[in-house]
Amino acid sequence: MKFPFAAIAPFRPRAIDAWRGYTRDTFSKDLGAGLTVGIVALPLAMAFAIASGLKPEAGLWTAIIAGFLIALLGGSNVQVGGPAGAFIVIVYGIIERYGLPNLLISTACAGVLLFLMGMFKLGTLVRYVPVSIVMGFTNGIAVLIICSQIKDFLGLQVARMPADFFAQLHVMGQNIQSFNPYAFALGLACLLGLFAWPRLFANNPRSDDTVPALFRTRAMRIAARLPGPIVALVSLTLLSWSLSLPVETIGMRFGAIPQGLPTFALPDFSWETVKLLVTPTLTIALLGAIESLLCARVADQLSTLPRHDPNQELMAQGVANFVVPFLGGMPATGTIARTVTNIRAGASTPAAGIIHALTVALVVLAAAPLALHVPLAALAGILVFVGWNMGEWRALVHLRQHTSHYRILMLGTFFLTVVFDLTVAMEVGLAVACGLFVRRMSALFSVERVAAEDGTLAYKLFGALFFGAVAKIDTVVQAVEDSPQGVVVVLDAVHLVLLDTSGLDALRQLHRSVLRRGGTLRIESVQAQPRAMFEKSGFQRELSTGVAAGAGHGA
């Protein structure tokens, strides 16, 4: 006996299975990976929050709380969660349009939606989003991230940046006279340093006789393990502070970062407010689901660990996004850069993600005052680097190698993301994708006339007879109406692989046309799926008895 809730996914975090047989050696690897990712996450968390129009502590507490919950409850061994660059444009736009309290409500509601998506096993549906749409909105978000950082990168004095892409360009153009060469120099140095840092250790440097070989090897190993963003942030902050450069810092814009634990705060919640926030809630939930599951798939490809459970991952994302708004956080999801860093650092269980969250917490509690001196231009350089790495620019260069359908979807989603927002881009992109798919599938269905000596109208059906292809049955109906009384129509359905209710309705209409001419309709060699439709709907009985049912209505 099957229970009515058999379709609900069980809540079983990967940590339960991953920690069975946990050894000291495994913990050593997870500890090293967690500490590394925690250091990498620190500047990114502050940068993402600031770029989203929030205080830096919002990003830090999201990295700590959401990172901990996603690792503890998630469906992946190595995925690292926290604030993500993809949310910058979305969060900034929601704050601009609805305000901060409504952002918190939208995030909590999106958490509930994500949990329900996972509970009802909708995690696999995200895989059906066409790759062209994913590429389009990824590149669009990358462009918007880079554009949003131009102000701080150039040190422009702008009181409030609008959320619209063209409005941002217009405002920055109006304030270009406030260009700060010191800020630009810091931002440019940060950006160039981030590109150059990993390449410095790609190959062994030439030997230097003045430096002992042992010291040279150890120094290179230590330097190679240091994350580029941390090196850039520390070095440029020290440079700016020691030279007293006239650039804006975190302390100047936001004041001190709290060193204590965040306080629980419940926003003004009402059902009327929730109904007004349907669009931002869906946007956060959709983007969070896509980003986290794409990140988990990348992790599966890079490691030999068990593949992730998409439904459990969505439930963990839901719990994290429901909790963090009440503690001053922002939307969270799986992060590809930190997850890849986690894998390359040797992580093998969710313990690494938990250690990453604890590392960020310890640094925040112990060294929060030092963040006051961080130049915003340096954070802008880090985010420009993140935006550049996020973009799939080769996909734009190689567009000519793809079909026209792929180019339409990718470029359309890209421009809609930049000009409007992600919600519009996804809605239009999926609608166009469905339309193009229907068009392509309908082109695959065909009806071919077969010669018959006894006057029988014989046809072969090929492909899928569904709502997008039913018009092609009209040729058979027309041939029946032009035939004499007593016509016999034979349809060879051996190559008919799919039939929907609209296709069944078209066959019923054909049957009625044949009966009006006093003839007979036979459908031969029916495959399993169409045969099941015939039997369930009663059409098989209508064919055998020669009696037509009432007019049907296709879906």
XYZ file of C-alpha atoms in Angstrom:
555
model
C 0.000 0.000 0.000
C 1.309 3.433 -0.985
C 0.852 6.338 1.364
C -0.303 9.693 0.005
C 2.957 11.353 1.066
C 5.211 8.795 -0.649
C 6.338 11.481 -3.107
C 7.835 13.620 -0.342
C 11.621 13.492 -0.186
C 13.115 12.315 3.113
C 15.080 14.889 5.094
C 18.468 13.197 5.351
C 21.512 15.519 5.343
C 24.630 14.183 3.665
C 26.555 14.771 6.902
C 24.850 11.739 8.478
C 26.392 9.382 5.945
C 29.633 11.315 5.430
C 30.608 11.183 9.092
C 30.349 7.418 9.383
C 33.859 6.068 9.766
C 35.260 9.579 10.089
C 39.024 9.420 10.732
C 41.698 11.732 12.051
C 43.254 11.922 8.582
C 39.933 12.985 7.069
C 39.508 15.637 9.749
C 43.015 16.961 9.033
C 42.123 17.427 5.357
C 38.751 19.007 6.159
C 40.381 21.320 8.696
C 42.905 22.617 6.174
C 40.244 23.063 3.519
C 37.833 24.783 5.912
C 40.448 27.259 7.122
C 41.453 28.044 3.528
C 37.888 28.608 2.339
C 37.080 30.651 5.450
C 39.916 33.047 4.647
C 38.785 33.262 1.016
C 35.169 33.895 2.057
C 35.984 36.791 4.388
C 36.643 39.569 1.828
C 34.035 38.208 -0.592
C 31.307 38.247 2.054
C 31.964 41.914 2.868
C 32.264 42.856 -0.788
C 29.012 41.141 -1.788
C 27.090 42.809 1.029
C 28.442 46.295 0.287
C 27.770 45.914 -3.443
C 24.206 44.822 -2.618
C 23.530 48.010 -0.680
C 23.899 46.399 2.752
C 26.370 46.777 5.599
C 29.427 44.485 5.485
C 28.313 42.554 8.561
C 25.252 41.329 6.616
C 27.547 39.405 4.302
C 29.750 38.182 7.130
C 26.883 36.793 9.193
C 25.367 35.215 6.087
C 28.667 33.451 5.407
C 28.751 32.238 9.011
C 25.126 31.221 9.619
C 24.068 30.136 6.126
C 27.452 28.533 5.474
C 27.103 26.491 8.656
C 23.501 25.399 7.984
C 24.066 24.549 4.312
C 27.082 22.393 5.178
C 25.346 20.714 8.109
C 21.997 20.040 6.394
C 22.890 19.978 2.689
C 22.963 17.150 0.171
C 26.560 17.611 -0.982
C 29.826 16.553 0.624
C 31.805 19.639 -0.348
C 29.461 22.485 -1.308
C 30.136 25.788 0.483
C 27.217 28.184 0.916
C 26.994 31.875 1.665
C 26.406 35.217 -0.054
C 26.965 35.008 -3.797
C 27.847 37.479 -6.511
C 24.778 36.479 -8.513
C 22.563 38.007 -5.810
C 24.210 41.451 -5.881
C 22.027 42.908 -8.607
C 18.877 41.191 -7.326
C 19.308 42.302 -3.706
C 20.247 45.858 -4.676
C 17.149 46.130 -6.871
C 14.841 44.767 -4.161
C 16.209 47.195 -1.570
C 15.869 50.059 -4.027
C 12.262 49.154 -4.870
C 10.870 47.591 -1.692
C 13.246 48.537 1.133
C 15.418 46.501 3.507
C 12.621 45.122 5.759
C 10.844 43.703 2.717
C 14.103 42.150 1.492
C 14.264 40.210 4.762
C 10.650 39.059 4.380
C 11.250 38.044 0.742
C 14.344 36.076 1.718
C 12.499 34.216 4.496
C 9.583 33.433 2.160
C 12.027 32.281 -0.508
C 13.524 29.965 2.106
C 10.126 28.377 2.683
C 9.636 28.016 -1.074
C 13.077 26.420 -1.510
C 12.359 23.933 1.274
C 9.033 22.967 -0.325
C 10.731 22.564 -3.712
C 13.161 20.109 -2.183
C 10.539 18.326 -0.092
C 8.351 17.698 -3.149
C 11.341 16.499 -5.211
C 11.494 19.446 -7.593
C 15.272 19.657 -7.387
C 15.733 17.714 -10.604
C 13.517 20.164 -12.528
C 16.248 22.808 -12.376
C 18.291 20.602 -14.681
C 15.707 21.182 -17.408
C 16.533 24.885 -17.654
C 18.290 25.172 -21.044
C 22.021 25.810 -20.844
C 21.619 28.744 -23.240
C 19.386 30.524 -20.697
C 21.834 29.782 -17.879
C 24.695 31.159 -19.962
C 22.675 34.234 -20.864
C 21.697 35.286 -17.358
C 25.139 34.352 -15.969
C 26.835 36.682 -18.444
C 24.198 39.341 -17.823
C 24.741 39.220 -14.063
C 28.508 39.377 -14.596
C 28.136 42.563 -16.661
C 25.872 44.110 -14.014
C 28.319 43.240 -11.211
C 31.200 44.875 -13.068
C 29.083 47.926 -13.866
C 27.977 48.281 -10.238
C 31.606 48.476 -9.089
C 32.751 51.218 -11.454
C 31.708 53.898 -8.960
C 33.986 52.678 -6.163
C 36.653 51.541 -8.618
C 36.965 55.131 -9.885
C 36.291 56.687 -6.482
C 33.268 58.645 -7.739
C 31.264 60.642 -5.204
C 27.689 59.419 -5.751
C 25.227 59.636 -2.866
C 22.895 56.891 -4.104
C 23.256 54.584 -7.079
C 20.062 53.574 -8.916
C 19.372 49.917 -9.628
C 18.750 50.300 -13.385
C 21.715 49.602 -15.680
C 21.357 52.651 -17.929
C 20.510 54.888 -14.988
C 23.742 53.779 -13.308
C 25.745 54.689 -16.403
C 23.994 58.064 -16.580
C 24.643 58.896 -12.909
C 28.296 57.883 -13.132
C 28.693 59.974 -16.273
C 27.273 62.989 -14.479
C 29.716 62.561 -11.580
C 32.838 61.675 -13.543
C 34.451 64.959 -12.432
C 34.768 63.468 -8.914
C 37.197 60.825 -10.220
C 39.740 59.837 -7.523
C 43.098 58.756 -8.996
C 44.199 57.172 -5.699
C 41.105 54.967 -5.565
C 41.549 54.047 -9.230
C 45.176 53.117 -8.597
C 44.207 50.871 -5.673
C 41.397 49.216 -7.615
C 43.588 48.666 -10.668
C 46.429 47.283 -8.557
C 43.993 44.906 -6.857
C 42.554 43.722 -10.168
C 45.920 43.202 -11.851
C 47.270 41.499 -8.739
C 44.391 39.032 -8.649
C 45.004 38.091 -12.276
C 48.762 37.791 -11.759
C 48.890 36.059 -8.344
C 48.024 32.474 -9.400
C 50.284 32.770 -12.455
C 53.291 33.590 -10.301
C 53.260 30.031 -8.992
C 52.188 28.235 -12.135
C 55.818 27.274 -12.813
C 58.852 27.103 -10.601
C 60.837 30.345 -10.711
C 64.405 30.409 -11.847
C 66.877 29.419 -9.215
C 68.552 32.133 -7.233
C 71.908 31.186 -5.749
C 71.645 33.858 -3.066
C 68.576 32.145 -1.504
C 68.861 28.645 -0.007
C 66.905 26.074 -1.993
C 65.024 24.783 1.091
C 63.860 28.297 2.065
C 62.964 29.064 -1.535
C 60.777 25.945 -1.764
C 59.009 26.538 1.553
C 58.415 30.199 0.788
C 56.893 29.356 -2.582
C 54.647 26.715 -1.062
C 53.378 29.068 1.624
C 52.816 31.900 -0.844
C 51.036 29.640 -3.314
C 48.523 28.631 -0.630
C 47.603 32.225 0.240
C 44.322 33.259 -1.403
C 44.726 36.132 -3.851
C 41.832 38.223 -2.428
C 43.336 38.096 1.079
C 46.789 39.087 -0.196
C 45.294 41.987 -2.166
C 43.064 43.116 0.679
C 45.763 43.077 3.372
C 48.534 44.590 1.264
C 46.413 47.385 -0.220
C 44.808 48.189 3.135
C 48.257 48.527 4.739
C 49.427 50.651 1.813
C 46.405 52.940 1.981
C 46.596 53.266 5.778
C 50.368 53.869 5.956
C 50.289 56.521 3.227
C 47.017 58.046 4.475
C 45.589 57.954 0.958
C 42.420 60.049 0.482
C 40.139 57.128 -0.383
C 36.839 55.985 1.111
C 37.016 53.011 3.471
C 34.500 50.670 5.082
C 34.701 52.669 8.303
C 33.965 55.962 6.548
C 30.834 54.643 4.866
C 29.441 52.150 7.365
C 31.138 52.820 10.677
C 32.316 50.048 12.993
C 31.544 46.384 12.338
C 29.909 44.813 15.417
C 32.119 42.242 17.137
C 29.336 40.585 19.101
C 26.816 38.011 17.997
C 23.931 39.227 15.827
C 20.641 39.982 17.519
C 17.417 38.256 16.558
C 14.972 40.702 14.947
C 11.566 39.844 13.524
C 10.503 42.090 10.616
C 6.973 43.477 10.397
C 5.310 40.430 8.879
C 1.807 40.334 7.392
C 0.006 38.357 4.723
C -0.676 41.537 2.742
C 3.074 42.246 2.621
C 3.830 38.690 1.493
C 1.381 39.017 -1.412
C 3.082 42.233 -2.539
C 6.479 40.499 -2.504
C 5.657 37.553 -4.761
C 8.008 38.666 -7.541
C 11.148 39.248 -5.407
C 10.420 36.047 -3.463
C 10.227 33.982 -6.651
C 13.353 35.671 -7.982
C 15.412 34.851 -4.882
C 14.102 31.275 -4.737
C 14.659 30.600 -8.436
C 18.143 32.074 -8.519
C 19.086 30.347 -5.269
C 17.912 26.973 -6.592
C 19.693 27.330 -9.921
C 22.949 28.617 -8.440
C 23.131 26.010 -5.683
C 22.342 23.030 -7.909
C 24.661 24.203 -10.690
C 27.369 24.591 -8.065
C 26.679 21.082 -6.744
C 26.907 19.660 -10.274
C 30.266 21.365 -10.777
C 31.426 19.838 -7.490
C 30.342 16.384 -8.681
C 32.429 16.781 -11.832
C 35.546 17.896 -9.949
C 35.544 15.244 -7.219
C 35.160 11.492 -6.901
C 32.864 11.788 -3.878
C 29.219 10.589 -3.942
C 26.978 12.731 -6.138
C 24.821 15.331 -4.460
C 21.152 14.938 -3.550
C 19.415 17.916 -5.239
C 16.277 17.714 -3.112
C 18.172 17.639 0.186
C 20.331 20.516 -1.059
C 17.248 22.641 -1.750
C 15.832 21.865 1.688
C 19.103 22.978 3.293
C 19.112 26.154 1.200
C 15.544 26.745 2.344
C 16.401 26.415 6.038
C 19.410 28.732 5.658
C 17.481 31.425 3.791
C 14.622 31.251 6.264
C 16.940 31.731 9.263
C 19.483 34.339 8.122
C 17.057 37.282 7.591
C 16.101 37.225 11.275
C 19.788 37.589 12.181
C 20.561 40.460 9.808
C 21.717 38.354 6.857
C 21.074 38.369 3.121
C 20.078 35.662 0.585
C 22.473 32.732 0.425
C 23.182 29.937 -2.032
C 25.934 27.569 -3.084
C 29.045 29.397 -4.296
C 31.103 27.923 -7.104
C 34.401 29.704 -6.391
C 34.473 28.748 -2.705
C 33.263 25.216 -3.419
C 36.005 24.678 -6.001
C 38.541 26.069 -3.516
C 37.181 23.656 -0.929
C 37.627 20.677 -3.254
C 41.128 21.654 -4.342
C 42.125 22.158 -0.707
C 41.301 18.511 0.006
C 37.815 18.594 1.567
C 35.882 15.337 1.602
C 32.966 15.845 4.031
C 30.592 18.640 5.136
C 32.904 19.221 8.120
C 35.030 21.456 5.864
C 32.041 23.741 5.198
C 31.276 23.924 8.912
C 34.912 24.777 9.704
C 34.809 27.481 7.014
C 31.839 29.114 8.782
C 33.536 28.902 12.184
C 36.725 30.410 10.726
C 34.834 33.450 9.446
C 33.117 33.785 12.851
C 36.414 33.712 14.758
C 37.987 36.309 12.488
C 34.958 38.593 12.765
C 34.819 38.334 16.546
C 38.562 38.848 16.969
C 39.550 41.290 14.237
C 36.442 43.221 13.167
C 37.975 46.672 13.937
C 40.708 46.085 11.358
C 38.100 46.033 8.578
C 37.419 49.743 9.138
C 40.546 50.619 7.147
C 39.753 48.473 4.087
C 39.499 50.733 0.995
C 36.273 50.304 -0.943
C 38.284 50.560 -4.163
C 40.106 47.351 -3.237
C 36.798 45.563 -2.639
C 35.597 46.910 -5.988
C 38.680 45.404 -7.650
C 37.887 42.031 -6.061
C 34.293 42.165 -7.307
C 35.314 43.176 -10.828
C 37.578 40.110 -10.779
C 34.669 37.968 -9.519
C 32.391 39.329 -12.242
C 34.976 38.648 -14.942
C 35.454 35.060 -13.766
C 31.706 34.547 -13.476
C 31.068 35.385 -17.121
C 31.135 32.653 -19.766
C 32.677 34.970 -22.334
C 33.815 32.166 -24.635
C 30.170 31.258 -25.140
C 29.623 34.706 -26.686
C 32.678 34.383 -28.901
C 31.654 30.938 -30.193
C 27.976 31.734 -30.781
C 28.309 31.075 -34.514
C 28.991 27.417 -33.763
C 25.516 26.971 -32.253
C 22.034 26.821 -33.704
C 19.837 29.872 -34.218
C 17.608 28.679 -31.338
C 20.603 28.661 -28.977
C 21.696 32.140 -30.097
C 18.196 33.590 -29.704
C 17.818 32.208 -26.176
C 21.276 33.141 -24.979
C 21.417 36.674 -26.396
C 17.786 37.370 -25.497
C 18.298 36.278 -21.886
C 21.554 38.225 -21.705
C 20.046 41.515 -22.876
C 16.875 41.126 -20.813
C 18.967 40.476 -17.702
C 21.026 43.603 -18.295
C 18.237 45.916 -19.427
C 15.412 44.688 -17.152
C 16.108 42.097 -14.468
C 16.620 38.395 -13.907
C 12.931 37.658 -13.349
C 11.903 39.084 -16.715
C 14.845 37.365 -18.412
C 13.965 33.963 -16.945
C 10.238 34.303 -17.671
C 10.733 35.410 -21.276
C 13.642 33.022 -21.805
C 11.697 29.979 -20.610
C 8.632 31.033 -22.623
C 10.724 31.417 -25.784
C 12.520 28.140 -25.042
C 9.171 26.348 -24.746
C 7.947 27.952 -27.959
C 11.089 26.959 -29.863
C 10.913 23.449 -28.430
C 7.295 23.059 -29.518
C 8.212 24.306 -32.971
C 11.123 21.883 -33.259
C 9.135 18.908 -31.973
C 6.212 19.665 -34.278
C 8.607 19.682 -37.218
C 9.662 16.133 -36.291
C 6.100 14.792 -36.636
C 5.019 13.802 -40.127
C 2.196 11.992 -41.912
C 3.170 10.094 -45.060
C 0.717 8.654 -47.607
C 1.269 5.010 -48.513
C 0.056 3.647 -51.836
C -2.770 1.094 -51.587
C -4.337 -0.776 -54.529
C -7.811 -1.376 -53.014
C -8.636 2.314 -52.560
C -7.740 2.314 -48.881
C -6.334 5.536 -47.505
C -3.122 4.341 -45.845
C -0.765 6.579 -43.895
C 2.293 6.239 -41.694
C 2.678 8.377 -38.590
C 6.176 9.442 -37.469
C 7.295 11.196 -34.267
C 5.169 12.731 -31.512
C 1.542 13.694 -32.116
C 1.001 16.464 -29.560
C -0.704 19.841 -29.382
C 1.959 21.506 -31.529
C 1.607 19.022 -34.404
C -2.129 18.199 -34.556
C -2.642 20.457 -37.586
C -0.805 17.896 -39.716
C -3.687 15.427 -39.225
C -5.891 17.863 -41.159
C -4.466 16.515 -44.446
C -5.861 13.068 -43.607
C -9.222 14.567 -42.589
C -9.386 16.475 -45.878
C -8.577 13.325 -47.835
C -11.384 11.486 -46.014
C -13.912 14.242 -46.815
C -12.911 14.063 -50.497
C -13.310 10.267 -50.600
C -16.424 8.268 -51.520
C -18.712 6.622 -48.981
C -17.405 3.570 -47.170
C -13.778 4.749 -47.164
C -11.309 2.686 -45.162
C -8.469 4.570 -43.441
C -5.447 2.716 -42.091
C -2.864 4.460 -39.902
C 0.451 2.691 -39.339
C 1.534 3.924 -35.863
C 4.665 1.824 -35.443
C 6.770 5.013 -35.506
C 4.384 7.085 -33.377
C 6.346 7.379 -30.135
C 4.246 9.879 -28.176
C 0.623 10.952 -28.010
C -0.935 13.630 -25.777
C -4.588 14.541 -25.205
C -4.582 17.056 -28.059
C -3.229 14.400 -30.417
C -5.858 11.958 -29.149
C -8.547 14.571 -29.783
C -7.251 14.996 -33.357
C -7.511 11.231 -33.928
C -11.046 11.264 -32.517
C -12.016 14.035 -34.940
C -10.547 11.964 -37.765
C -12.581 8.985 -36.560
C -15.787 11.036 -36.588
C -15.024 12.231 -40.136
C -14.538 8.628 -41.258
C -17.802 7.533 -39.602
C -19.683 10.377 -41.281
C -18.530 8.898 -44.615
C -19.731 5.474 -43.499
C -16.171 4.185 -43.356
C -13.767 2.498 -40.965
C -10.638 3.698 -39.207
C -7.911 1.227 -38.243
C -4.799 2.139 -36.310
C -2.152 -0.577 -36.449
C 1.126 -1.388 -34.669
C 0.441 1.018 -31.812
C 3.339 1.564 -29.386
C 3.025 1.302 -25.591
C 2.444 4.954 -24.692
C -0.197 5.708 -27.384
C -1.886 2.341 -26.640
C -2.164 3.292 -22.978
C -3.787 6.600 -23.979
C -6.238 4.732 -26.242
C -7.277 2.303 -23.519
C -7.488 4.839 -20.685
C -9.594 7.284 -22.708
C -11.887 4.634 -24.216
C -10.764 5.414 -27.763
C -9.718 1.792 -28.321
C -13.321 0.710 -27.614
C -14.634 3.401 -29.971
C -12.420 2.073 -32.768
C -13.510 -1.520 -32.215
C -17.238 -0.722 -31.951
C -17.295 1.921 -34.680
C -19.086 4.404 -32.415
C -17.660 7.899 -31.848
C -17.783 9.556 -28.447
C -18.656 13.210 -27.858
C -16.303 15.938 -28.944
C -13.078 15.967 -26.909
C -11.065 18.884 -25.724
C -7.309 18.798 -26.066
C -4.985 20.001 -23.377
